[in-house]
């Protein structure tokens, strides 16, 4: 659970709530209750940061049991929707920790299911996902049009394909509420066969290339990209990359056509969850000045946990990641013999692709004492790895923003990343120039090959040998500021433009 009390003090002058700009965020995940990746972290941190910037922000979420069981709920309305014979309950809660209000779409037939938010325990996506997330988009659009008589947003802000249909419903209903759609990952599209389009209760004309049609079927992400008034993604570099055929996942043409309303706003780090100075999950808390002591304690805990031996002259590398082609962990697996030959060690917390899971499990067997692997999801261990590792590797093929390299910077685990998306925007490679001007914070490589990755591992190992330089770069990494306040300022500017354009 998050800390009690408000995470960001609201300036007292802003209590005149009526005049505040109201923004409703629609999303499927919210840390700590529902999280499959960085989306959950962002949805937990951005609304409170926007509230601290003077906005009146609320959330709307699908009624997963993790939400319904977590906080006391008040019924707001019973809605007749196109997706259920009976009425759907709309309930509201005040989130513990942030104090932000969240609407929850309570419809057990859709959301009270085992497995992940999107898939059954066997890993297969639920066949009615289009209807499960159409309901979320439909309710978000209904809230934008006054479903809660006491609170109506000026702007609807939708995240990823799960909420992509909301701008389409607004358009279909002729609602004038402006909308923002944020792409956290273009690879997840919510694509379905054409035969299911009728289930969405949208006008037939929306099934068009100028609409939600996508390669003969339809995609919920395309609804967001086509109908929202403004598009954002989570880093400036990814905003440019997705307009190219190599990163556009079939949507680059649309994104180029909408380039004038597309921008990149970097994610931040939630300081209440990710600060080594006050992280209760570490054996010893530390700041910039006592990092050596704090990190040594965390490293010792990692060594015990993973049975690592033989600390050598090379770094302890770590990674905390989903195993998908995006993350490039196959490069790490292929480069592992080289990493070990240099005297490096590796701790890995990961889950996903079964071949990669088997590959890393075998590596842990083959290199006892040097490679430790935990397959699964473990929030506490993820913090320990950030603190105890010397370097966190993120060899992604593409990365919209990436949060683990931001956490690594704060925890003084120099990130070793591929130059793509948000990784390119947040990590400064260590070389003669950046060492001299004090900007170096990690290691960046270009080639999408095990050799390219290993060359960066070699450079990291060489720097590690020079303790004075390593400590200097670590200090620089730990003092880089990736705050949500900076991101919130940019979203507020974008909202202001939208409201003044539509007003
Ligand atoms: P993505 O959203 O693409 O997975 P990000 O770097 O933005 O990548 O966010 C990943 C988030 O999920 C981070 O908070 C990371 O710590 C967390 N995470 C990923 N894998 C695991 C795991 N196996 N156990 C615990 N946390 C994990
Ligand atoms: C996605 C992206 C990741 C990003 C996260 C939060 O899951 O893969 O790069 O940091 O969303 O925006």
Short mmCIF file of C-alpha atoms and ligand atoms in Angstrom, two decimals:
data_model
loop_
_atom_site.label_atom_id
_atom_site.label_comp_id
_atom_site.label_asym_id
_atom_site.label_seq_id
_atom_site.Cartn_x
_atom_site.Cartn_y
_atom_site.Cartn_z
CA UNK A 1 0.00 0.00 0.00
CA UNK A 2 1.01 3.60 -0.48
CA UNK A 3 1.82 5.83 2.48
CA UNK A 4 -1.14 7.33 4.28
CA UNK A 5 -1.84 11.01 3.89
CA UNK A 6 -1.69 13.12 0.80
CA UNK A 7 1.40 12.52 -1.24
CA UNK A 8 1.67 16.08 -2.48
CA UNK A 9 0.46 18.94 -0.36
CA UNK A 10 -2.27 20.84 -2.19
CA UNK A 11 -1.72 24.56 -1.94
CA UNK A 12 -4.46 25.96 0.31
CA UNK A 13 -5.33 28.70 -2.18
CA UNK A 14 -6.51 26.09 -4.61
CA UNK A 15 -9.38 24.98 -2.44
CA UNK A 16 -11.78 27.04 -4.52
CA UNK A 17 -12.43 23.83 -6.39
CA UNK A 18 -15.08 25.14 -8.81
CA UNK A 19 -12.60 27.15 -10.85
CA UNK A 20 -10.03 24.35 -11.25
CA UNK A 21 -9.61 22.66 -14.58
CA UNK A 22 -11.09 19.17 -14.29
CA UNK A 23 -9.44 16.24 -15.99
CA UNK A 24 -10.66 12.64 -16.03
CA UNK A 25 -8.01 9.95 -16.68
CA UNK A 26 -9.23 6.63 -18.07
CA UNK A 27 -6.88 3.66 -17.63
CA UNK A 28 -6.81 -0.07 -16.89
CA UNK A 29 -3.96 -0.22 -14.34
CA UNK A 30 -3.13 1.51 -11.08
CA UNK A 31 -0.23 0.63 -8.79
CA UNK A 32 -0.25 -0.98 -6.22
CA UNK A 33 -3.51 -2.78 -6.97
CA UNK A 34 -3.27 -3.63 -10.67
CA UNK A 35 0.03 -3.44 -12.53
CA UNK A 36 1.50 -5.39 -15.42
CA UNK A 37 4.18 -2.79 -16.24
CA UNK A 38 4.99 0.90 -16.22
CA UNK A 39 1.42 1.96 -17.05
CA UNK A 40 0.34 1.15 -13.50
CA UNK A 41 3.16 3.27 -12.07
CA UNK A 42 2.31 6.22 -14.33
CA UNK A 43 -1.41 6.14 -13.55
CA UNK A 44 -0.58 6.13 -9.83
CA UNK A 45 1.84 9.06 -10.03
CA UNK A 46 0.61 11.42 -12.74
CA UNK A 47 -2.85 12.35 -11.33
CA UNK A 48 -1.44 13.39 -7.91
CA UNK A 49 1.29 15.39 -9.68
CA UNK A 50 -1.41 17.14 -11.76
CA UNK A 51 -3.40 17.80 -8.59
CA UNK A 52 -0.30 19.35 -7.04
CA UNK A 53 -0.05 21.56 -10.14
CA UNK A 54 -3.53 22.88 -9.39
CA UNK A 55 -5.87 20.61 -11.36
CA UNK A 56 -8.94 18.72 -10.21
CA UNK A 57 -8.11 15.19 -11.40
CA UNK A 58 -10.06 11.95 -11.22
CA UNK A 59 -9.64 8.46 -12.61
CA UNK A 60 -11.99 5.94 -14.16
CA UNK A 61 -10.98 2.27 -13.92
CA UNK A 62 -12.45 -1.12 -14.86
CA UNK A 63 -14.00 -2.92 -11.90
CA UNK A 64 -11.26 -5.50 -11.31
CA UNK A 65 -11.73 -7.17 -7.95
CA UNK A 66 -8.34 -5.86 -6.80
CA UNK A 67 -9.88 -2.38 -6.96
CA UNK A 68 -13.30 -3.30 -5.58
CA UNK A 69 -11.75 -5.09 -2.60
CA UNK A 70 -9.21 -2.36 -1.86
CA UNK A 71 -11.22 0.65 -0.78
CA UNK A 72 -14.68 1.66 0.40
CA UNK A 73 -16.92 2.59 -2.55
CA UNK A 74 -19.94 4.81 -2.92
CA UNK A 75 -22.51 4.17 -5.63
CA UNK A 76 -22.83 7.12 -8.00
CA UNK A 77 -25.15 5.80 -10.70
CA UNK A 78 -26.58 2.74 -12.40
CA UNK A 79 -26.02 3.09 -16.12
CA UNK A 80 -27.83 1.47 -19.02
CA UNK A 81 -25.06 0.55 -21.45
CA UNK A 82 -24.96 -1.29 -24.78
CA UNK A 83 -22.86 -4.05 -23.16
CA UNK A 84 -25.09 -5.67 -20.55
CA UNK A 85 -28.73 -6.57 -20.20
CA UNK A 86 -28.85 -5.13 -16.68
CA UNK A 87 -27.58 -1.80 -15.46
CA UNK A 88 -23.86 -1.32 -14.74
CA UNK A 89 -22.95 0.15 -11.37
CA UNK A 90 -20.69 3.18 -11.33
CA UNK A 91 -19.00 3.52 -7.96
CA UNK A 92 -16.49 6.00 -6.60
CA UNK A 93 -13.66 5.83 -4.09
CA UNK A 94 -11.07 8.17 -2.68
CA UNK A 95 -7.71 6.48 -3.18
CA UNK A 96 -5.72 5.86 -0.03
CA UNK A 97 -2.40 7.62 -0.30
CA UNK A 98 -3.07 10.14 -3.02
CA UNK A 99 -6.57 11.26 -2.05
CA UNK A 100 -7.46 11.28 -5.77
CA UNK A 101 -11.04 10.19 -6.54
CA UNK A 102 -11.48 7.15 -8.77
CA UNK A 103 -14.65 5.96 -10.48
CA UNK A 104 -14.83 2.21 -10.86
CA UNK A 105 -17.01 0.46 -13.45
CA UNK A 106 -18.52 -2.36 -11.41
CA UNK A 107 -19.58 -5.13 -13.79
CA UNK A 108 -18.48 -8.52 -12.39
CA UNK A 109 -19.46 -10.40 -15.56
CA UNK A 110 -16.63 -8.55 -17.33
CA UNK A 111 -14.04 -7.93 -14.66
CA UNK A 112 -14.33 -10.48 -11.85
CA UNK A 113 -12.00 -13.02 -13.47
CA UNK A 114 -8.75 -14.76 -12.52
CA UNK A 115 -5.50 -14.07 -14.37
CA UNK A 116 -4.11 -10.74 -15.54
CA UNK A 117 -6.29 -7.75 -16.43
CA UNK A 118 -6.22 -8.84 -20.06
CA UNK A 119 -5.69 -12.60 -20.15
CA UNK A 120 -6.89 -15.82 -18.55
CA UNK A 121 -4.51 -17.78 -16.28
CA UNK A 122 -3.47 -19.85 -19.33
CA UNK A 123 -2.08 -16.66 -20.89
CA UNK A 124 -4.71 -16.34 -23.63
CA UNK A 125 -6.40 -12.98 -24.04
CA UNK A 126 -10.07 -13.01 -23.03
CA UNK A 127 -12.10 -13.38 -26.24
CA UNK A 128 -14.47 -10.57 -25.19
CA UNK A 129 -11.72 -8.03 -24.45
CA UNK A 130 -13.21 -5.68 -27.05
CA UNK A 131 -16.43 -5.50 -25.02
CA UNK A 132 -14.66 -5.41 -21.62
CA UNK A 133 -12.69 -2.34 -22.67
CA UNK A 134 -15.44 -0.82 -24.81
CA UNK A 135 -17.38 -0.60 -21.56
CA UNK A 136 -14.51 1.30 -19.93
CA UNK A 137 -14.35 3.75 -22.86
CA UNK A 138 -18.12 4.10 -22.97
CA UNK A 139 -18.35 4.91 -19.24
CA UNK A 140 -15.46 7.39 -19.53
CA UNK A 141 -17.37 9.14 -22.32
CA UNK A 142 -20.55 9.04 -20.22
CA UNK A 143 -18.72 10.67 -17.30
CA UNK A 144 -17.44 13.34 -19.68
CA UNK A 145 -21.08 14.02 -20.48
CA UNK A 146 -22.34 14.24 -16.92
CA UNK A 147 -22.94 10.66 -15.68
CA UNK A 148 -21.91 11.97 -12.25
CA UNK A 149 -24.13 15.02 -11.73
CA UNK A 150 -21.64 16.36 -9.15
CA UNK A 151 -18.47 16.29 -11.25
CA UNK A 152 -17.97 16.67 -14.95
CA UNK A 153 -14.51 16.90 -16.55
CA UNK A 154 -13.33 19.63 -18.93
CA UNK A 155 -10.93 17.13 -20.54
CA UNK A 156 -10.86 13.37 -20.94
CA UNK A 157 -7.35 11.86 -20.91
CA UNK A 158 -7.17 8.22 -22.08
CA UNK A 159 -4.26 5.82 -21.67
CA UNK A 160 -3.40 3.03 -24.12
CA UNK A 161 -5.78 0.86 -26.15
CA UNK A 162 -7.77 -0.10 -23.07
CA UNK A 163 -9.32 3.37 -23.01
CA UNK A 164 -8.95 4.07 -26.74
CA UNK A 165 -12.65 3.89 -27.57
CA UNK A 166 -13.62 6.77 -25.27
CA UNK A 167 -12.78 9.49 -27.86
CA UNK A 168 -14.73 7.50 -30.47
CA UNK A 169 -17.84 7.40 -28.25
CA UNK A 170 -17.46 11.14 -27.61
CA UNK A 171 -17.37 11.74 -31.37
CA UNK A 172 -20.29 9.37 -32.02
CA UNK A 173 -22.36 11.16 -29.41
CA UNK A 174 -21.41 14.62 -30.70
CA UNK A 175 -19.93 15.56 -27.32
CA UNK A 176 -17.74 18.65 -27.31
CA UNK A 177 -15.42 17.50 -24.49
CA UNK A 178 -11.81 17.56 -25.74
CA UNK A 179 -9.73 14.42 -25.35
CA UNK A 180 -6.08 13.41 -25.06
CA UNK A 181 -4.83 9.93 -25.91
CA UNK A 182 -1.47 8.80 -24.52
CA UNK A 183 0.39 5.92 -26.14
CA UNK A 184 2.42 4.01 -23.57
CA UNK A 185 3.23 1.26 -26.03
CA UNK A 186 2.25 1.09 -29.70
CA UNK A 187 2.88 -2.67 -29.74
CA UNK A 188 -0.28 -3.34 -27.74
CA UNK A 189 -3.13 -2.41 -30.04
CA UNK A 190 -6.31 -4.12 -28.92
CA UNK A 191 -6.91 -5.52 -32.41
CA UNK A 192 -9.98 -7.64 -33.17
CA UNK A 193 -11.70 -9.21 -36.20
CA UNK A 194 -14.25 -7.17 -38.14
CA UNK A 195 -17.09 -9.51 -37.13
CA UNK A 196 -16.91 -8.14 -33.58
CA UNK A 197 -17.31 -4.50 -34.62
CA UNK A 198 -21.09 -4.64 -34.16
CA UNK A 199 -20.54 -5.35 -30.44
CA UNK A 200 -19.07 -1.87 -29.95
CA UNK A 201 -22.35 -0.03 -30.61
CA UNK A 202 -20.60 2.56 -32.78
CA UNK A 203 -22.03 3.96 -36.05
CA UNK A 204 -21.19 1.72 -39.04
CA UNK A 205 -19.33 4.65 -40.63
CA UNK A 206 -16.66 4.37 -37.90
CA UNK A 207 -15.54 1.08 -39.45
CA UNK A 208 -13.42 2.87 -42.02
CA UNK A 209 -9.80 3.66 -42.74
CA UNK A 210 -10.75 7.11 -41.45
CA UNK A 211 -11.93 5.54 -38.24
CA UNK A 212 -11.11 2.42 -36.28
CA UNK A 213 -10.70 -0.05 -39.15
CA UNK A 214 -7.22 -1.61 -39.07
CA UNK A 215 -6.01 -4.09 -41.71
CA UNK A 216 -9.50 -5.48 -42.26
CA UNK A 217 -10.34 -5.73 -38.55
CA UNK A 218 -10.40 -2.94 -36.01
CA UNK A 219 -8.07 -1.76 -33.25
CA UNK A 220 -8.98 0.07 -30.07
CA UNK A 221 -5.66 1.93 -30.14
CA UNK A 222 -6.58 3.32 -33.54
CA UNK A 223 -9.81 4.73 -32.09
CA UNK A 224 -7.70 6.76 -29.64
CA UNK A 225 -5.17 7.79 -32.28
CA UNK A 226 -7.84 8.81 -34.79
CA UNK A 227 -10.52 10.47 -32.64
CA UNK A 228 -8.61 12.11 -29.76
CA UNK A 229 -7.89 15.82 -30.12
CA UNK A 230 -4.31 15.56 -28.88
CA UNK A 231 -1.90 12.62 -28.89
CA UNK A 232 1.02 12.17 -26.59
CA UNK A 233 3.54 9.47 -25.95
CA UNK A 234 5.92 9.03 -23.08
CA UNK A 235 9.18 10.38 -24.52
CA UNK A 236 10.14 12.84 -27.26
CA UNK A 237 12.32 10.30 -29.11
CA UNK A 238 9.53 7.69 -29.20
CA UNK A 239 7.17 10.41 -30.50
CA UNK A 240 9.45 10.78 -33.56
CA UNK A 241 10.24 7.06 -33.89
CA UNK A 242 6.58 5.99 -34.11
CA UNK A 243 6.15 8.15 -37.19
CA UNK A 244 8.53 5.81 -39.06
CA UNK A 245 7.74 2.44 -40.62
CA UNK A 246 10.29 0.66 -38.38
CA UNK A 247 8.59 1.69 -35.12
CA UNK A 248 5.08 2.57 -36.29
CA UNK A 249 3.56 -0.94 -35.99
CA UNK A 250 1.34 -0.24 -38.98
CA UNK A 251 0.13 3.06 -37.52
CA UNK A 252 2.96 5.36 -38.66
CA UNK A 253 0.92 6.74 -41.58
CA UNK A 254 -1.83 7.90 -39.24
CA UNK A 255 0.74 9.24 -36.77
CA UNK A 256 2.50 11.22 -39.51
CA UNK A 257 -0.84 12.61 -40.63
CA UNK A 258 -1.49 13.73 -37.04
CA UNK A 259 2.06 14.89 -36.30
CA UNK A 260 0.82 18.43 -35.59
CA UNK A 261 -1.11 17.21 -32.52
CA UNK A 262 1.42 14.58 -31.38
CA UNK A 263 4.08 15.29 -28.74
CA UNK A 264 6.30 13.39 -26.33
CA UNK A 265 6.26 14.06 -22.58
CA UNK A 266 8.75 12.09 -20.51
CA UNK A 267 7.48 10.06 -17.58
CA UNK A 268 8.83 10.83 -14.14
CA UNK A 269 9.75 8.94 -10.99
CA UNK A 270 7.38 8.79 -8.03
CA UNK A 271 9.63 9.91 -5.16
CA UNK A 272 7.40 8.32 -2.53
CA UNK A 273 7.87 4.86 -4.00
CA UNK A 274 11.32 5.12 -5.58
CA UNK A 275 13.80 7.00 -3.37
CA UNK A 276 16.69 5.20 -1.73
CA UNK A 277 16.57 7.81 1.08
CA UNK A 278 13.23 6.54 2.33
CA UNK A 279 12.68 3.15 0.78
CA UNK A 280 11.43 0.73 3.48
CA UNK A 281 12.25 -2.23 1.23
CA UNK A 282 16.04 -1.70 1.53
CA UNK A 283 18.26 -3.08 4.31
CA UNK A 284 19.78 0.39 4.73
CA UNK A 285 18.44 3.63 3.30
CA UNK A 286 20.94 5.88 1.57
CA UNK A 287 21.41 9.15 -0.25
CA UNK A 288 24.09 10.52 -2.54
CA UNK A 289 26.59 11.01 0.28
CA UNK A 290 26.32 7.57 1.87
CA UNK A 291 25.53 5.58 -1.28
CA UNK A 292 28.59 3.36 -0.92
CA UNK A 293 27.44 2.05 2.47
CA UNK A 294 23.77 1.69 1.52
CA UNK A 295 24.51 -0.01 -1.76
CA UNK A 296 27.00 -2.40 -0.14
CA UNK A 297 24.30 -3.52 2.32
CA UNK A 298 21.82 -4.07 -0.51
CA UNK A 299 24.43 -5.92 -2.57
CA UNK A 300 25.19 -8.22 0.37
CA UNK A 301 21.47 -8.95 0.70
CA UNK A 302 21.27 -9.76 -3.02
CA UNK A 303 24.34 -12.02 -2.78
CA UNK A 304 22.69 -13.95 0.06
CA UNK A 305 19.33 -14.14 -1.69
CA UNK A 306 20.82 -15.41 -4.97
CA UNK A 307 23.72 -17.39 -3.50
CA UNK A 308 26.24 -15.24 -5.38
CA UNK A 309 29.93 -15.64 -4.65
CA UNK A 310 33.21 -14.28 -5.89
CA UNK A 311 32.79 -10.52 -6.12
CA UNK A 312 35.40 -9.58 -8.67
CA UNK A 313 36.67 -6.53 -10.40
CA UNK A 314 33.57 -6.31 -12.56
CA UNK A 315 30.10 -4.89 -11.81
CA UNK A 316 27.08 -6.77 -10.54
CA UNK A 317 24.57 -6.28 -13.34
CA UNK A 318 20.84 -6.43 -12.69
CA UNK A 319 17.59 -6.37 -14.64
CA UNK A 320 13.91 -6.20 -13.69
CA UNK A 321 11.75 -6.75 -16.70
CA UNK A 322 8.97 -8.34 -18.67
CA UNK A 323 10.38 -10.88 -21.13
CA UNK A 324 9.06 -9.81 -24.53
CA UNK A 325 10.88 -9.19 -27.82
CA UNK A 326 10.64 -5.44 -27.02
CA UNK A 327 13.00 -5.72 -24.06
CA UNK A 328 15.89 -7.36 -25.95
CA UNK A 329 16.72 -9.80 -23.16
CA UNK A 330 17.69 -12.36 -25.80
CA UNK A 331 20.72 -10.11 -26.40
CA UNK A 332 21.62 -10.43 -22.73
CA UNK A 333 21.24 -14.21 -22.82
CA UNK A 334 23.50 -14.42 -25.87
CA UNK A 335 26.05 -12.03 -24.33
CA UNK A 336 26.05 -13.80 -20.96
CA UNK A 337 29.15 -15.99 -21.51
CA UNK A 338 31.09 -12.84 -22.42
CA UNK A 339 29.77 -10.98 -19.37
CA UNK A 340 30.84 -13.87 -17.13
CA UNK A 341 34.24 -14.09 -18.82
CA UNK A 342 34.82 -10.44 -17.88
CA UNK A 343 34.17 -11.34 -14.23
CA UNK A 344 30.69 -9.83 -14.19
CA UNK A 345 27.73 -11.22 -12.27
CA UNK A 346 24.03 -10.96 -13.00
CA UNK A 347 20.79 -10.88 -11.00
CA UNK A 348 17.58 -11.03 -12.94
CA UNK A 349 13.92 -10.69 -11.94
CA UNK A 350 11.72 -11.34 -14.91
CA UNK A 351 8.71 -13.10 -16.35
CA UNK A 352 7.14 -13.62 -19.74
CA UNK A 353 8.33 -15.50 -22.83
CA UNK A 354 8.72 -19.16 -21.86
CA UNK A 355 11.80 -19.82 -24.03
CA UNK A 356 13.64 -16.91 -22.44
CA UNK A 357 12.50 -17.96 -18.98
CA UNK A 358 13.91 -21.44 -19.66
CA UNK A 359 17.13 -19.92 -21.08
CA UNK A 360 17.76 -17.79 -18.00
CA UNK A 361 16.83 -20.61 -15.62
CA UNK A 362 19.43 -22.78 -17.40
CA UNK A 363 22.00 -19.95 -17.18
CA UNK A 364 21.49 -19.78 -13.42
CA UNK A 365 22.24 -23.53 -13.28
CA UNK A 366 25.27 -23.23 -15.54
CA UNK A 367 26.82 -20.31 -13.67
CA UNK A 368 26.07 -20.96 -9.99
CA UNK A 369 27.32 -18.15 -7.80
CA UNK A 370 27.53 -15.79 -10.76
CA UNK A 371 24.01 -15.68 -12.19
CA UNK A 372 20.88 -15.50 -10.05
CA UNK A 373 17.42 -15.59 -11.60
CA UNK A 374 13.97 -15.22 -10.10
CA UNK A 375 11.13 -15.90 -12.52
CA UNK A 376 7.97 -14.09 -11.51
CA UNK A 377 6.79 -10.73 -10.25
CA UNK A 378 8.16 -9.42 -6.93
CA UNK A 379 7.84 -5.75 -6.05
CA UNK A 380 10.11 -5.90 -2.96
CA UNK A 381 12.87 -7.73 -4.81
CA UNK A 382 12.70 -5.18 -7.63
CA UNK A 383 13.68 -2.45 -5.16
CA UNK A 384 16.54 -4.52 -3.73
CA UNK A 385 17.91 -5.16 -7.24
CA UNK A 386 17.89 -1.44 -8.04
CA UNK A 387 19.82 -0.72 -4.84
CA UNK A 388 22.21 -3.67 -4.81
CA UNK A 389 23.23 -3.72 -8.47
CA UNK A 390 26.10 -1.66 -9.82
CA UNK A 391 24.43 -1.39 -13.20
CA UNK A 392 20.91 -2.07 -14.52
CA UNK A 393 20.74 -3.32 -18.11
CA UNK A 394 17.90 -2.36 -20.46
CA UNK A 395 18.86 -3.57 -23.97
CA UNK A 396 15.43 -2.80 -25.50
CA UNK A 397 14.69 -2.93 -29.24
CA UNK A 398 12.20 -0.14 -28.65
CA UNK A 399 11.20 1.59 -25.43
CA UNK A 400 8.43 4.21 -25.27
CA UNK A 401 9.89 5.62 -22.05
CA UNK A 402 11.13 2.94 -19.69
CA UNK A 403 10.97 3.40 -15.96
CA UNK A 404 13.56 0.93 -14.69
CA UNK A 405 16.46 3.00 -16.06
CA UNK A 406 15.00 6.04 -14.24
CA UNK A 407 14.77 4.06 -10.99
CA UNK A 408 18.32 2.80 -11.61
CA UNK A 409 19.63 6.36 -11.97
CA UNK A 410 18.10 7.34 -8.64
CA UNK A 411 19.45 4.24 -6.90
CA UNK A 412 22.97 4.74 -8.29
CA UNK A 413 22.90 1.59 -10.47
CA UNK A 414 24.35 3.01 -13.69
CA UNK A 415 21.91 2.14 -16.50
CA UNK A 416 23.30 0.32 -19.52
CA UNK A 417 20.76 0.83 -22.29
CA UNK A 418 20.16 0.72 -26.04
CA UNK A 419 19.81 4.10 -27.70
CA UNK A 420 16.08 4.08 -28.42
CA UNK A 421 12.94 5.89 -27.25
CA UNK A 422 12.96 7.10 -23.67
CA UNK A 423 16.23 5.29 -22.97
CA UNK A 424 17.96 7.64 -25.44
CA UNK A 425 16.28 10.63 -23.77
CA UNK A 426 17.24 9.79 -20.20
CA UNK A 427 20.69 8.17 -20.09
CA UNK A 428 23.91 9.98 -21.04
CA UNK A 429 26.66 7.69 -22.28
CA UNK A 430 29.98 7.79 -20.45
CA UNK A 431 32.85 8.84 -22.71
CA UNK A 432 35.76 11.23 -22.54
CA UNK A 433 33.60 14.28 -23.27
CA UNK A 434 30.74 13.47 -20.89
CA UNK A 435 33.16 12.47 -18.15
CA UNK A 436 34.88 15.81 -18.52
CA UNK A 437 31.70 17.92 -18.61
CA UNK A 438 30.02 16.01 -15.77
CA UNK A 439 26.99 14.85 -17.76
CA UNK A 440 27.73 11.07 -17.92
CA UNK A 441 25.13 8.90 -16.16
CA UNK A 442 25.40 5.44 -17.73
CA UNK A 443 26.24 3.46 -20.86
CA UNK A 444 24.43 3.66 -24.18
CA UNK A 445 24.91 1.34 -27.16
CA UNK A 446 23.42 1.35 -30.66
CA UNK A 447 23.80 -2.03 -32.35
CA UNK A 448 20.95 -4.45 -31.75
CA UNK A 449 23.38 -7.38 -31.39
CA UNK A 450 24.94 -9.39 -28.55
CA UNK A 451 28.33 -7.96 -29.65
CA UNK A 452 27.08 -4.37 -29.41
CA UNK A 453 25.66 -5.10 -25.98
CA UNK A 454 28.84 -6.83 -24.84
CA UNK A 455 30.98 -3.91 -26.00
CA UNK A 456 28.98 -1.68 -23.62
CA UNK A 457 29.40 -4.27 -20.83
CA UNK A 458 33.14 -4.07 -21.49
CA UNK A 459 33.11 -0.28 -21.20
CA UNK A 460 31.12 -0.48 -17.96
CA UNK A 461 33.62 -2.97 -16.58
CA UNK A 462 36.53 -0.71 -17.50
CA UNK A 463 34.95 2.25 -15.73
CA UNK A 464 34.18 0.08 -12.68
CA UNK A 465 37.90 -0.60 -12.45
CA UNK A 466 38.43 3.14 -11.96
CA UNK A 467 36.56 3.63 -8.69
CA UNK A 468 36.93 7.41 -8.59
CA UNK A 469 35.32 7.85 -12.00
CA UNK A 470 32.62 5.27 -11.24
CA UNK A 471 31.67 7.07 -8.02
CA UNK A 472 31.58 10.39 -9.87
CA UNK A 473 29.24 9.07 -12.55
CA UNK A 474 27.10 7.45 -9.85
CA UNK A 475 26.72 10.80 -8.09
CA UNK A 476 25.74 12.41 -11.39
CA UNK A 477 23.19 9.66 -12.06
CA UNK A 478 21.65 9.95 -8.59
CA UNK A 479 21.23 13.71 -8.84
CA UNK A 480 19.53 13.80 -12.25
CA UNK A 481 15.98 15.02 -11.79
CA UNK A 482 13.19 13.18 -13.58
CA UNK A 483 10.30 14.55 -11.60
CA UNK A 484 6.59 14.14 -12.22
CA UNK A 485 6.26 17.86 -11.52
CA UNK A 486 8.10 18.60 -14.78
CA UNK A 487 5.85 16.19 -16.71
CA UNK A 488 2.75 17.64 -15.03
CA UNK A 489 3.71 21.16 -16.17
CA UNK A 490 3.80 19.98 -19.77
CA UNK A 491 0.44 18.19 -19.53
CA UNK A 492 -1.10 21.28 -17.92
CA UNK A 493 0.16 23.45 -20.82
CA UNK A 494 -1.35 20.97 -23.28
CA UNK A 495 -4.70 20.89 -21.43
CA UNK A 496 -4.80 24.71 -21.37
CA UNK A 497 -4.31 24.87 -25.12
CA UNK A 498 -7.05 22.30 -25.64
CA UNK A 499 -9.54 24.07 -23.42
CA UNK A 500 -8.83 27.46 -24.98
CA UNK A 501 -9.10 26.00 -28.51
CA UNK A 502 -12.40 24.35 -27.76
CA UNK A 503 -13.80 27.17 -25.61
P1 LIG B 1 7.18 -1.77 -19.28
O1 LIG B 1 6.01 -0.94 -18.86
O2 LIG B 1 7.39 -1.79 -20.76
O3 LIG B 1 7.18 -3.14 -18.70
P2 LIG B 1 8.75 0.08 -17.68
O4 LIG B 1 10.22 0.14 -17.46
O5 LIG B 1 8.07 1.34 -18.05
O6 LIG B 1 8.50 -1.06 -18.74
O7 LIG B 1 8.01 -0.38 -16.36
C1 LIG B 1 8.16 -1.65 -15.81
C2 LIG B 1 7.65 -1.60 -14.39
O8 LIG B 1 7.31 -2.91 -13.99
C3 LIG B 1 8.69 -1.11 -13.41
O9 LIG B 1 8.04 -0.54 -12.29
C4 LIG B 1 9.39 -2.42 -13.02
O10 LIG B 1 10.04 -2.32 -11.78
C5 LIG B 1 8.21 -3.35 -12.96
N1 LIG B 1 8.53 -4.76 -13.21
C6 LIG B 1 8.79 -5.35 -14.40
N2 LIG B 1 9.01 -6.67 -14.24
C7 LIG B 1 8.87 -6.91 -12.92
C8 LIG B 1 8.96 -8.09 -12.11
N3 LIG B 1 9.24 -9.27 -12.65
N4 LIG B 1 8.76 -7.97 -10.78
C9 LIG B 1 8.48 -6.76 -10.23
N5 LIG B 1 8.38 -5.62 -10.93
C10 LIG B 1 8.56 -5.70 -12.26
C1 LIG B 2 4.91 1.01 -21.52
C2 LIG B 2 6.27 1.10 -22.14
C3 LIG B 2 7.31 1.71 -21.24
C4 LIG B 2 6.76 2.92 -20.49
C5 LIG B 2 5.49 2.54 -19.76
C6 LIG B 2 4.87 3.69 -18.98
O1 LIG B 2 4.66 -0.18 -20.89
O2 LIG B 2 6.72 -0.14 -22.62
O3 LIG B 2 8.43 2.10 -22.00
O4 LIG B 2 7.71 3.39 -19.56
O5 LIG B 2 4.54 2.10 -20.69
O6 LIG B 2 4.58 4.80 -19.80
#
